[in-house]
Short mmCIF file of C-alpha atoms and ligand atoms in Angstrom, two decimals:
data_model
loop_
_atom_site.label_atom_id
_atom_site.label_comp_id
_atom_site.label_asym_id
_atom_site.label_seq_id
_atom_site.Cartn_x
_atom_site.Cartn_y
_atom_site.Cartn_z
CA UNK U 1325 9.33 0.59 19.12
CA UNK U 1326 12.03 2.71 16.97
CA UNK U 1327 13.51 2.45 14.13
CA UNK U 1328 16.64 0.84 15.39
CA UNK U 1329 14.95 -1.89 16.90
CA UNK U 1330 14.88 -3.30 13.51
CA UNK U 1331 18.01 -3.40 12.49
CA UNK U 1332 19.67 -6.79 11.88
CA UNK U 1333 22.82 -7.72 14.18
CA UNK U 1334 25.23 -10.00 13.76
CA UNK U 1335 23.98 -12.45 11.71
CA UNK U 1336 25.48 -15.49 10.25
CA UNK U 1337 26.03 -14.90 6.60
CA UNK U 1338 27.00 -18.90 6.25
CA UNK U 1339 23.16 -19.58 6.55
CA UNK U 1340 22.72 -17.48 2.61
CA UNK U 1341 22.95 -19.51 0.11
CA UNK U 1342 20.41 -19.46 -2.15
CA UNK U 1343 16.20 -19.84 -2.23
CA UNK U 1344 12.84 -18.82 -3.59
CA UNK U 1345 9.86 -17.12 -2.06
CA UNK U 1346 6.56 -15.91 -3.78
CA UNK U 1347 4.19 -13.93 -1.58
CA UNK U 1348 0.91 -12.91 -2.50
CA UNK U 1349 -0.16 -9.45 -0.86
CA UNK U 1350 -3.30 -7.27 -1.51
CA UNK U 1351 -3.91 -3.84 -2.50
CA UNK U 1352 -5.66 -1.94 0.72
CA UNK U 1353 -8.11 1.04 0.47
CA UNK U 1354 -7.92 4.17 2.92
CA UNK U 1355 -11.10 4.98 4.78
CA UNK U 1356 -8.82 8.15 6.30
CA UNK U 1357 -6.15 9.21 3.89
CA UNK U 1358 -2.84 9.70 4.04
CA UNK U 1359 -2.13 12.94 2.70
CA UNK U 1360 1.46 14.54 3.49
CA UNK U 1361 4.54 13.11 4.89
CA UNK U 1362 7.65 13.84 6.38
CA UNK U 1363 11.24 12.26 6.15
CA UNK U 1364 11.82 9.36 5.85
CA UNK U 1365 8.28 8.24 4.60
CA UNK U 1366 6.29 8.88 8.00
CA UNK U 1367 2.94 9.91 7.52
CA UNK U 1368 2.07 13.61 8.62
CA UNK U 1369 -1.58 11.62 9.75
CA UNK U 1370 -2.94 9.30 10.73
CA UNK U 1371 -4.73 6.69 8.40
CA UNK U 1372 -7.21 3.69 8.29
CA UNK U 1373 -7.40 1.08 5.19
CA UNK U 1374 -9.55 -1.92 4.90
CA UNK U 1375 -7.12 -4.52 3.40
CA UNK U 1376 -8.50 -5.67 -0.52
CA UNK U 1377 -8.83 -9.17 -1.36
CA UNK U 1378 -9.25 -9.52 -5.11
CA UNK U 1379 -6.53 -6.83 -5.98
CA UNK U 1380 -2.98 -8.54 -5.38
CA UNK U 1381 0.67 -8.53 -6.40
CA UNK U 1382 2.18 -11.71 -6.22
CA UNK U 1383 5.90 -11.59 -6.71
CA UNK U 1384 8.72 -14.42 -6.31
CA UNK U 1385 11.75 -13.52 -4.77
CA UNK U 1386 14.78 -15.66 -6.10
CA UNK U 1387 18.37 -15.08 -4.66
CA UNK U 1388 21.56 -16.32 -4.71
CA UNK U 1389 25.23 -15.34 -2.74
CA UNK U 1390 27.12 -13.59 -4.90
CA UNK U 1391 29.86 -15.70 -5.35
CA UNK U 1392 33.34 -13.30 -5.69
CA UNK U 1393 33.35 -11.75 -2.15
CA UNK U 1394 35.55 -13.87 -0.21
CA UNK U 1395 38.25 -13.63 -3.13
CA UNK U 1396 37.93 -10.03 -3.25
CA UNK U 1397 38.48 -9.42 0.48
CA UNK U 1398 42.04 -11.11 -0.06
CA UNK U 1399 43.37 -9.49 -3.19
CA UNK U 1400 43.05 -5.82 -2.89
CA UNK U 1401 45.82 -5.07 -5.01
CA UNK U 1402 44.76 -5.97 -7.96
CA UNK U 1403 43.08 -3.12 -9.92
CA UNK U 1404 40.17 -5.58 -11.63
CA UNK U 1405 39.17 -6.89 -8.57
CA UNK U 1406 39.35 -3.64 -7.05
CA UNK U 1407 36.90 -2.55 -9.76
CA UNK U 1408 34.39 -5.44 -9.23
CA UNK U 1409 34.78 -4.85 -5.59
CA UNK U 1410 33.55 -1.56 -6.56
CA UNK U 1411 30.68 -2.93 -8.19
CA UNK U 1412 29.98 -5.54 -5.37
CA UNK U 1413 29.32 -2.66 -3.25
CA UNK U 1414 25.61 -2.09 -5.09
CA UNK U 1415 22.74 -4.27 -5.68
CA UNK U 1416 22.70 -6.53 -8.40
CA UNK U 1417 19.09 -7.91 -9.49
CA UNK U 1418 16.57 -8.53 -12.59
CA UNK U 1419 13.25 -7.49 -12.69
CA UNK U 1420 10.30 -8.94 -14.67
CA UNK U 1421 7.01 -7.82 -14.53
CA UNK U 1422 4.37 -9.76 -16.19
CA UNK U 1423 6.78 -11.81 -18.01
CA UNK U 1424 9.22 -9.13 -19.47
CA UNK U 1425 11.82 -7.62 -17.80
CA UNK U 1426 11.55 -4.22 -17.11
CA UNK U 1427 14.56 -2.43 -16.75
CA UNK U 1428 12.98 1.03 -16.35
CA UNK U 1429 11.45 -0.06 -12.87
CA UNK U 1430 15.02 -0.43 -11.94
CA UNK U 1431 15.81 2.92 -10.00
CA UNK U 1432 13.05 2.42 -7.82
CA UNK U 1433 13.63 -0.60 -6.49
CA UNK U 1434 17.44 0.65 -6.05
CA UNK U 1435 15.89 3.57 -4.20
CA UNK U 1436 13.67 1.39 -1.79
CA UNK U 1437 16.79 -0.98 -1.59
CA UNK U 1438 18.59 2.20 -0.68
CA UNK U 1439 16.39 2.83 2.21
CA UNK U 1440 16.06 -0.35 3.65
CA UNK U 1441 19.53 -1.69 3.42
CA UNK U 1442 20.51 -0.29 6.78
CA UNK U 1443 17.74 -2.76 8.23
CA UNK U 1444 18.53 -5.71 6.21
CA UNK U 1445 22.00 -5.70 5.49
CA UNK U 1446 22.71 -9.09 3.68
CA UNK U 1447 20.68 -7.20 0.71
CA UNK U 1448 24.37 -5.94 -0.46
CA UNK U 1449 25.69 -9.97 -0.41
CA UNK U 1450 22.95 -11.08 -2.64
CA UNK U 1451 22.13 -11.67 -6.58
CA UNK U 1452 18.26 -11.50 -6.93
CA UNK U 1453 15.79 -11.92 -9.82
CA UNK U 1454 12.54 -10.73 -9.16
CA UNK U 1455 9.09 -11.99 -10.50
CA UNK U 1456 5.73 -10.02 -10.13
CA UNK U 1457 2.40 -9.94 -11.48
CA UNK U 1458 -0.94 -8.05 -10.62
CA UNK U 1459 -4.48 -9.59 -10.20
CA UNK U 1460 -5.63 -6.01 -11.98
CA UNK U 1461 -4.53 -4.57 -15.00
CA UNK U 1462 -1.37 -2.32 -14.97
CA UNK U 1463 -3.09 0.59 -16.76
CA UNK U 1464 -6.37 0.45 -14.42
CA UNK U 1465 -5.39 3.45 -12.72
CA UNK U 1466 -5.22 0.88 -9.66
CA UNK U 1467 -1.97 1.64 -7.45
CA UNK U 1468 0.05 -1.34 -7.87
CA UNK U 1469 2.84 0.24 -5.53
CA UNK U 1470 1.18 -0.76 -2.03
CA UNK U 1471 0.97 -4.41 -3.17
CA UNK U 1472 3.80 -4.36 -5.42
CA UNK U 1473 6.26 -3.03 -2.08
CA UNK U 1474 4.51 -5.11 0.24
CA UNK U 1475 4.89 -8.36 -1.45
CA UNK U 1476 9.06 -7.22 -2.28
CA UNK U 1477 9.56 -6.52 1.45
CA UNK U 1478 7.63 -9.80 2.57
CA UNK U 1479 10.22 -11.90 0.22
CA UNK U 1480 12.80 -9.96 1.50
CA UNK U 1481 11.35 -10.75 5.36
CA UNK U 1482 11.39 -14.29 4.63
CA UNK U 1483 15.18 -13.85 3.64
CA UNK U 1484 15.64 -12.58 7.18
CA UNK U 1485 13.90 -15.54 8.64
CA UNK U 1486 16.66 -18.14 6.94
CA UNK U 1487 18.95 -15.97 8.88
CA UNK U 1488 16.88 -15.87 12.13
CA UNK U 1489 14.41 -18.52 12.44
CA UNK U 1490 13.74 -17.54 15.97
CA UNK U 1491 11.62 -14.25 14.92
CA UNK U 1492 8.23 -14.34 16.18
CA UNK U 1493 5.23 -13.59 13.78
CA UNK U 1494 4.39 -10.45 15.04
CA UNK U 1495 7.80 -9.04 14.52
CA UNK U 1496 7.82 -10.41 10.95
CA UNK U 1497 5.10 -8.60 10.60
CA UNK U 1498 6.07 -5.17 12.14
CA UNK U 1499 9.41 -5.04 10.36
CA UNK U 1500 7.87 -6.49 6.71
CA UNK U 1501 5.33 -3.30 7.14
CA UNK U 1502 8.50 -0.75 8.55
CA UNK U 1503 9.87 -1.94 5.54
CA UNK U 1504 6.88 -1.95 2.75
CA UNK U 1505 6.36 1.80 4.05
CA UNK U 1506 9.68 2.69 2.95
CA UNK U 1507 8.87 1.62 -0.62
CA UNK U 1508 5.99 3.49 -0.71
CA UNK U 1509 3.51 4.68 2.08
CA UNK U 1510 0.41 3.20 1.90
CA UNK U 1511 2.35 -0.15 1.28
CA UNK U 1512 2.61 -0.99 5.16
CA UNK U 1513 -1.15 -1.45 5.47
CA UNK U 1514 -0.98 -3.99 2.93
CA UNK U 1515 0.91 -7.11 5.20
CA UNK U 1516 -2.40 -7.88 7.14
CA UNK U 1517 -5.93 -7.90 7.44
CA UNK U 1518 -8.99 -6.44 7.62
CA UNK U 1519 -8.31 -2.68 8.75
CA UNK U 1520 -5.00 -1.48 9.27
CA UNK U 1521 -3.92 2.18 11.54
CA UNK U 1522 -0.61 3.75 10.53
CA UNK U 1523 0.42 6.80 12.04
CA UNK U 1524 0.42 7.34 15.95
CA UNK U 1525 -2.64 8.43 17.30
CA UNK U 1526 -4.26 9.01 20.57
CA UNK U 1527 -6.79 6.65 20.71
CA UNK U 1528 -4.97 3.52 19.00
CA UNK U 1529 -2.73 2.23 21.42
CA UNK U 1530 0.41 0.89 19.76
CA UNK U 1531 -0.15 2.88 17.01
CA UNK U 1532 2.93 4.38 15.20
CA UNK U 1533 3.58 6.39 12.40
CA UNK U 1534 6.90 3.67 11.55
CA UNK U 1535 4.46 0.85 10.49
CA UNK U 1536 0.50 -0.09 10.22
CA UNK U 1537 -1.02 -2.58 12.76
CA UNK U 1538 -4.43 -4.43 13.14
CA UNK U 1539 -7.30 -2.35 14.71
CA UNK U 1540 -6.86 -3.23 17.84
CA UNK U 1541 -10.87 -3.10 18.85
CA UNK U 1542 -13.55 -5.84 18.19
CA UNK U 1543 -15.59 -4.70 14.94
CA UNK U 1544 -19.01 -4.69 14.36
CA UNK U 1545 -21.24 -7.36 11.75
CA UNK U 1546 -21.61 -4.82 9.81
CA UNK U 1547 -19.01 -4.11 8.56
CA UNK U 1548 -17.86 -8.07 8.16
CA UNK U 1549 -17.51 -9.01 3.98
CA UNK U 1550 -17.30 -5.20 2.87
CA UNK U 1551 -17.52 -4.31 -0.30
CA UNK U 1552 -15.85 -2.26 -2.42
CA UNK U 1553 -16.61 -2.67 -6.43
CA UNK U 1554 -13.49 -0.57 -8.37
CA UNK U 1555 -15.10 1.32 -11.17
CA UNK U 1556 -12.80 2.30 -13.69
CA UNK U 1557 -13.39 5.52 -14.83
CA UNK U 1558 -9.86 6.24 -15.87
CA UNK U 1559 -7.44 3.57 -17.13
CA UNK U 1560 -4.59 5.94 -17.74
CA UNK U 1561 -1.58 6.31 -16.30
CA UNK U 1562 -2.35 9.18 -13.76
CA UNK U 1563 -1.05 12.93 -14.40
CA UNK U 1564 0.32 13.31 -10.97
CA UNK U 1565 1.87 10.83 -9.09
CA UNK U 1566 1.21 10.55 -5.69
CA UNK U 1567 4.81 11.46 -4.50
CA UNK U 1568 4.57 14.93 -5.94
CA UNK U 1569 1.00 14.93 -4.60
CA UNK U 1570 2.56 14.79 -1.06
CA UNK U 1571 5.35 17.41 -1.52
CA UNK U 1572 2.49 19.71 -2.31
CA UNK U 1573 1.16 19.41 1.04
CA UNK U 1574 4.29 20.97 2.21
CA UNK U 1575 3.48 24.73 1.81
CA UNK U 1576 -0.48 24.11 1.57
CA UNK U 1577 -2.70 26.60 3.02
CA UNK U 1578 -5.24 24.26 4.72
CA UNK U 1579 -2.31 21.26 5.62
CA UNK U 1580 -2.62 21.48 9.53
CA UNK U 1581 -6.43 21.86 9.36
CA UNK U 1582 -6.07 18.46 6.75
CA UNK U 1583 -4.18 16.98 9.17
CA UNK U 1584 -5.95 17.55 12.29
CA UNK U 1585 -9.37 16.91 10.21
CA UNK U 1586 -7.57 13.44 9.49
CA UNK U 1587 -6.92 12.73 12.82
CA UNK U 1588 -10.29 13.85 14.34
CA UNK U 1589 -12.10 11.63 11.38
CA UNK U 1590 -10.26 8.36 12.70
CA UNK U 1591 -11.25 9.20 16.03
CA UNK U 1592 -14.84 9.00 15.49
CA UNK U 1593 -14.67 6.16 12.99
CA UNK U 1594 -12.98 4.09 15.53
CA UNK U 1595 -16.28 3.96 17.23
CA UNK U 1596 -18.40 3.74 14.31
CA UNK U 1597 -16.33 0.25 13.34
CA UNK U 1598 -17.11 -0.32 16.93
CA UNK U 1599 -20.86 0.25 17.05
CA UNK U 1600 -21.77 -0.07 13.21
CA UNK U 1601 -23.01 3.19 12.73
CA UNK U 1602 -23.45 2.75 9.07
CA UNK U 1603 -24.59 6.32 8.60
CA UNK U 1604 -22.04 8.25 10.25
CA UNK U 1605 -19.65 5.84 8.49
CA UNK U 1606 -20.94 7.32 4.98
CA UNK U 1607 -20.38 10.49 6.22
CA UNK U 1608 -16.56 10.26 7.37
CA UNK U 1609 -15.49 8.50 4.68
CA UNK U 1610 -16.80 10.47 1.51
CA UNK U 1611 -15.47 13.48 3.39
CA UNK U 1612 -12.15 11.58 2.99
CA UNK U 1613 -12.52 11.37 -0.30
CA UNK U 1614 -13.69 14.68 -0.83
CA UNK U 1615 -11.06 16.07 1.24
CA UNK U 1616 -8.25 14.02 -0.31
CA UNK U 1617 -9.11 15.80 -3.93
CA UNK U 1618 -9.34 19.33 -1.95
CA UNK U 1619 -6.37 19.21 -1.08
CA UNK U 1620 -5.37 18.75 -4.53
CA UNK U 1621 -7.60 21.32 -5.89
CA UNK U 1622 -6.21 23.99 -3.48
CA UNK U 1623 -2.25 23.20 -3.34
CA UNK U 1624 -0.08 25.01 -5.94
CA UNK U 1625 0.05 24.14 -8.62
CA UNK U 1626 -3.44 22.78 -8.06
CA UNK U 1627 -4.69 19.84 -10.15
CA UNK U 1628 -7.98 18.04 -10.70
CA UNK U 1629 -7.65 13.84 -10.91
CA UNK U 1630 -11.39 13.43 -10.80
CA UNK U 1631 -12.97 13.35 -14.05
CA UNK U 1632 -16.69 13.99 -15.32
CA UNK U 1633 -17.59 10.33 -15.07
CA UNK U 1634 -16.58 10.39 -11.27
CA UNK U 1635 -18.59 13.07 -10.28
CA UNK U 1636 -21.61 11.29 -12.78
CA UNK U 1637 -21.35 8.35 -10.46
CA UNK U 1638 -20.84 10.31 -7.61
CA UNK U 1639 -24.21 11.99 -8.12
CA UNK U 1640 -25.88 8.97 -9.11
CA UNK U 1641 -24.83 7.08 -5.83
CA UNK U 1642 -26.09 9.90 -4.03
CA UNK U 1643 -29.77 10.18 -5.29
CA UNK U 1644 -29.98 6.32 -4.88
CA UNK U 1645 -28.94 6.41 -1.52
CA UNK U 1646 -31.27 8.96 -1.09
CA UNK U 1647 -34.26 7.00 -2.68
CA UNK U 1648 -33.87 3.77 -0.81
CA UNK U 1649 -32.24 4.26 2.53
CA UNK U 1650 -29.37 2.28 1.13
CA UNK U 1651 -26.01 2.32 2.93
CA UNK U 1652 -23.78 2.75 -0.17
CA UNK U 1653 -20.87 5.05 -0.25
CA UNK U 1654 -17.83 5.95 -2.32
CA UNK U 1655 -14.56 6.43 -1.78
CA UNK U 1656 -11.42 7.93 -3.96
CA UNK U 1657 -8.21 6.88 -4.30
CA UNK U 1658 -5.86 9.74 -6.10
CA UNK U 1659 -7.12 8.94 -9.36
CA UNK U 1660 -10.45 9.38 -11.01
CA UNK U 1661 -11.52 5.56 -10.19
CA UNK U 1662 -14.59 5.11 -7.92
CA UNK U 1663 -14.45 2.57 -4.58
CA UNK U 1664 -18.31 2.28 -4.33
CA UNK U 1665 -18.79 0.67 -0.44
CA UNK U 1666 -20.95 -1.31 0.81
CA UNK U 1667 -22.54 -3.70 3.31
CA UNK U 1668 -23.10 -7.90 2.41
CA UNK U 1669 -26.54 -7.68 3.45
CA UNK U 1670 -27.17 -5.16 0.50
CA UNK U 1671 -25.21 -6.72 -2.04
CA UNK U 1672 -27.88 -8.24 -4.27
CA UNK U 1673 -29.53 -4.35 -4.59
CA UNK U 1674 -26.56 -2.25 -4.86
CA UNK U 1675 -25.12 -4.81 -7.20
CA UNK U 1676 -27.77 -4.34 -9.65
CA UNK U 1677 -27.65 -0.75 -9.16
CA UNK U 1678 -23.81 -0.65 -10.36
CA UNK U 1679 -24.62 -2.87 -13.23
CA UNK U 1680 -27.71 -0.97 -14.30
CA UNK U 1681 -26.41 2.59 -13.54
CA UNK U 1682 -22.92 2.92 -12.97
CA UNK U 1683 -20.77 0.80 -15.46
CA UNK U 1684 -21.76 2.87 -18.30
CA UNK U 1685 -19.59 5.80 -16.93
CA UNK U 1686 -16.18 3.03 -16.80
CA UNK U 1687 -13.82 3.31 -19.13
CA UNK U 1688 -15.18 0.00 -21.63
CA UNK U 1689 -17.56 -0.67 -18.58
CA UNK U 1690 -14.51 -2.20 -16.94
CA UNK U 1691 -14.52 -2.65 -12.74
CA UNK U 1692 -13.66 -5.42 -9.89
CA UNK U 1693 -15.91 -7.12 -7.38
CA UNK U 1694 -13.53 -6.58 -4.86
CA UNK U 1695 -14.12 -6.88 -0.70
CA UNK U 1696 -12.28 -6.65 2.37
CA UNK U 1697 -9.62 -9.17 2.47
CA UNK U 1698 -7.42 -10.76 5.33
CA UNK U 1699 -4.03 -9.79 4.50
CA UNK U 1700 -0.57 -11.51 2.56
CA UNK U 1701 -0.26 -15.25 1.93
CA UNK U 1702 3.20 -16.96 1.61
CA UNK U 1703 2.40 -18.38 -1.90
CA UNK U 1704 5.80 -20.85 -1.81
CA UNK U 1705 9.20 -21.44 -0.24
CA UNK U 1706 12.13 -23.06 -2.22
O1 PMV W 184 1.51 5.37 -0.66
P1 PMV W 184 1.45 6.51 -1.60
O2 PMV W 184 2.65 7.40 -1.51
O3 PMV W 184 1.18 6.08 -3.01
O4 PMV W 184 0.22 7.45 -1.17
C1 PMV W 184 -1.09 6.99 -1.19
C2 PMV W 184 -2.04 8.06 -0.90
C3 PMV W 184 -3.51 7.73 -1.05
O5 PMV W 184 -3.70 6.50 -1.70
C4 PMV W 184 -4.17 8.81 -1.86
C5 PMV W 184 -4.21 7.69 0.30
C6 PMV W 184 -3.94 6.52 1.17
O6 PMV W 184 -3.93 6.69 2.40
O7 PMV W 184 -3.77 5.39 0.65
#
């Protein structure tokens, strides 16, 4: 598929009139990072997330025609209507988070409305107002923007449906994640479940660096229920964002080794999730992590997001998995937070293990019980 292949034609614009949709979508957690990109938003690897259950975004979606188009077409000489015309020609929308309205999230969404209005033109025709909470607290260092885009581009996908009922799930799909990764990268693994590829590579047929897809191959027991329990080292707002943390991978030293490391690392994970090699799973994805915060360490400016509390924990997961042949692991996000992995089978153990040993090092012992989830829910549809 290409880009153009989502771009809506002639449609009816008698079927908008007005509606409501609330979607619920998840947060997702990268086994292989995405590290780099190119223009417009395409990943310069590619990556593997298993899709979070207890970490959402659910935002409602409420739109309306604006109502002084049809007059405008016919009167163009007059110099006030010319001047609203003017005005028609951007978007017009609220936005509330958590109750208040939040004007300063504004440009963003303008921006990702920016990008995607070429695919989903009747964006330009509408009034919106737009709702949206997290499950997790804003300041947890948690990204809200993967669930925060995907949810947006799902109500805006269901907007498309009125127009074409005809589309078939799996397009829905495709286009809501080609959409979600123009908000924000990592956002187009967050529209399904459990483990989601973006970026072509080799050995993932239909892969594609324009939007994430299901892993296509049958995964093992093992990794069925996954945990991952958030510990919260950091709850502040993080020192670099994650789009300047990109741009730095343009003139990096080590970015094509990164890259190809990436690429190589999904390779043989797609047969660990295959054959539950639980070991060699460890081993890829802390060198993910690890990697990940190279990178960071070594671009210029460099920059450190991992804090003494990560590498505490780090440490301490370490020793215990070398005293009792457990199978936990960690994983990092770009923050100083801790994803600590792990199997069902070994949740009763490693769960006492986090309480006993690792919530001391959290910011006022504050995590999430989180797991492996099975994607977005369409919460309601007025
Ligand atoms: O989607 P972005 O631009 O916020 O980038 C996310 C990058 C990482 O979370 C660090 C890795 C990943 O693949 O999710």
């Amino acid at each position: 598929m290409t880009a153009s292949d989502f771009i809506l034609n002639n449609y009816n614009n008698s079927k908008l009139n007005s509606g409501t949709f609330t979607w619920k979508t998840p947060s997702n957690i990268a086994l292989v990072k995405y590290w780099g990109k190119r223009e417009p938003q395409l990943p310069e690897n590619a990556s593997i997330s298993f899709t979070l259950d207890a970490c959402f975004t659910v935002t409602t979606l409420e739109y309306k025609l604006k109502n002084h188009k049809s007059k405008l077409a016919s009167d163009s000489n007059n110099e006030i209507l010319k001047q609203v015309q003017h005005d028609d020609t951007g978007y017009n929308f609220d936005i509330y988070f958590e109750g208040e309205k939040k004007d300063e999230f504004k440009p963003k969404i303008e921006t990702f409305f920016n990008r995607i209005v070429e695919y989903v033109p009747f964006l330009k025709e509408l009034d919106f107002v737009i709702d949206s909470r997290n499950s997790f607290p804003h300041s947890s260092g948690i990204a809200s923007s993967a669930s925060g885009m995907s949810a947006l581009a799902l109500c805006i996908m269901s907007i498309e449906k009125e127009l074409n009922p005809t589309i078939t799930e799996e397009y829905f799909n495709k286009k809501a994640s080609f959409l979600a990764r123009l908000g924000s990268g990592s956002a187009c693994r967050s529209i399904e479940g459990e483990l989601i590829v973006w970026g072509k590579h080799v050995e993932i047929p239909d892969s594609s660096d324009l939007f994430g897809i299901q892993f296509p191959y049958k995964v093992h027991e093992n990794f069925k229920n996954y945990h991952d329990t958030i510990l919260l080292v950091d709850e502040g707002e993080k020192q670099v964002s994650s789009t300047v943390g990109h741009k730095l991978m343009y003139n990096h030293p080590f970015s094509q080794q990164r890259f190809e490391q990436a690429n190589n690392h999904l390779s043989e994970l797609t047969e660990v999730l295959k054959t539950g090699d639980l070991s060699s799973f460890i081993r890829i994805v802390e060198s993910e992590a690890l990697s990940l915060h190279a990178m960071m360490m070594t671009s210029n400016p460099y920059f450190i997001l991992m804090k003494p509390n990560t590498l505490k924990i780090i440490h301490k997961i370490w020793k215990f998995r070398e005293e009792t042949g457990s199978h936990i692991c960690f994983t990092l996000d770009a923050g100083a937070n801790v994803h600590v992995l792990f199997p069902e089978i070994e949740k009763i153990a490693i769960n006492n293990f986090i309480i006993n040993e690792l919530i001391q090092y959290c910011q006022e012992n504050h995590y999430i019980c989180d797991r492996i989830g099975i994607g977005a829910k369409l919460i309601s549809n007025n």
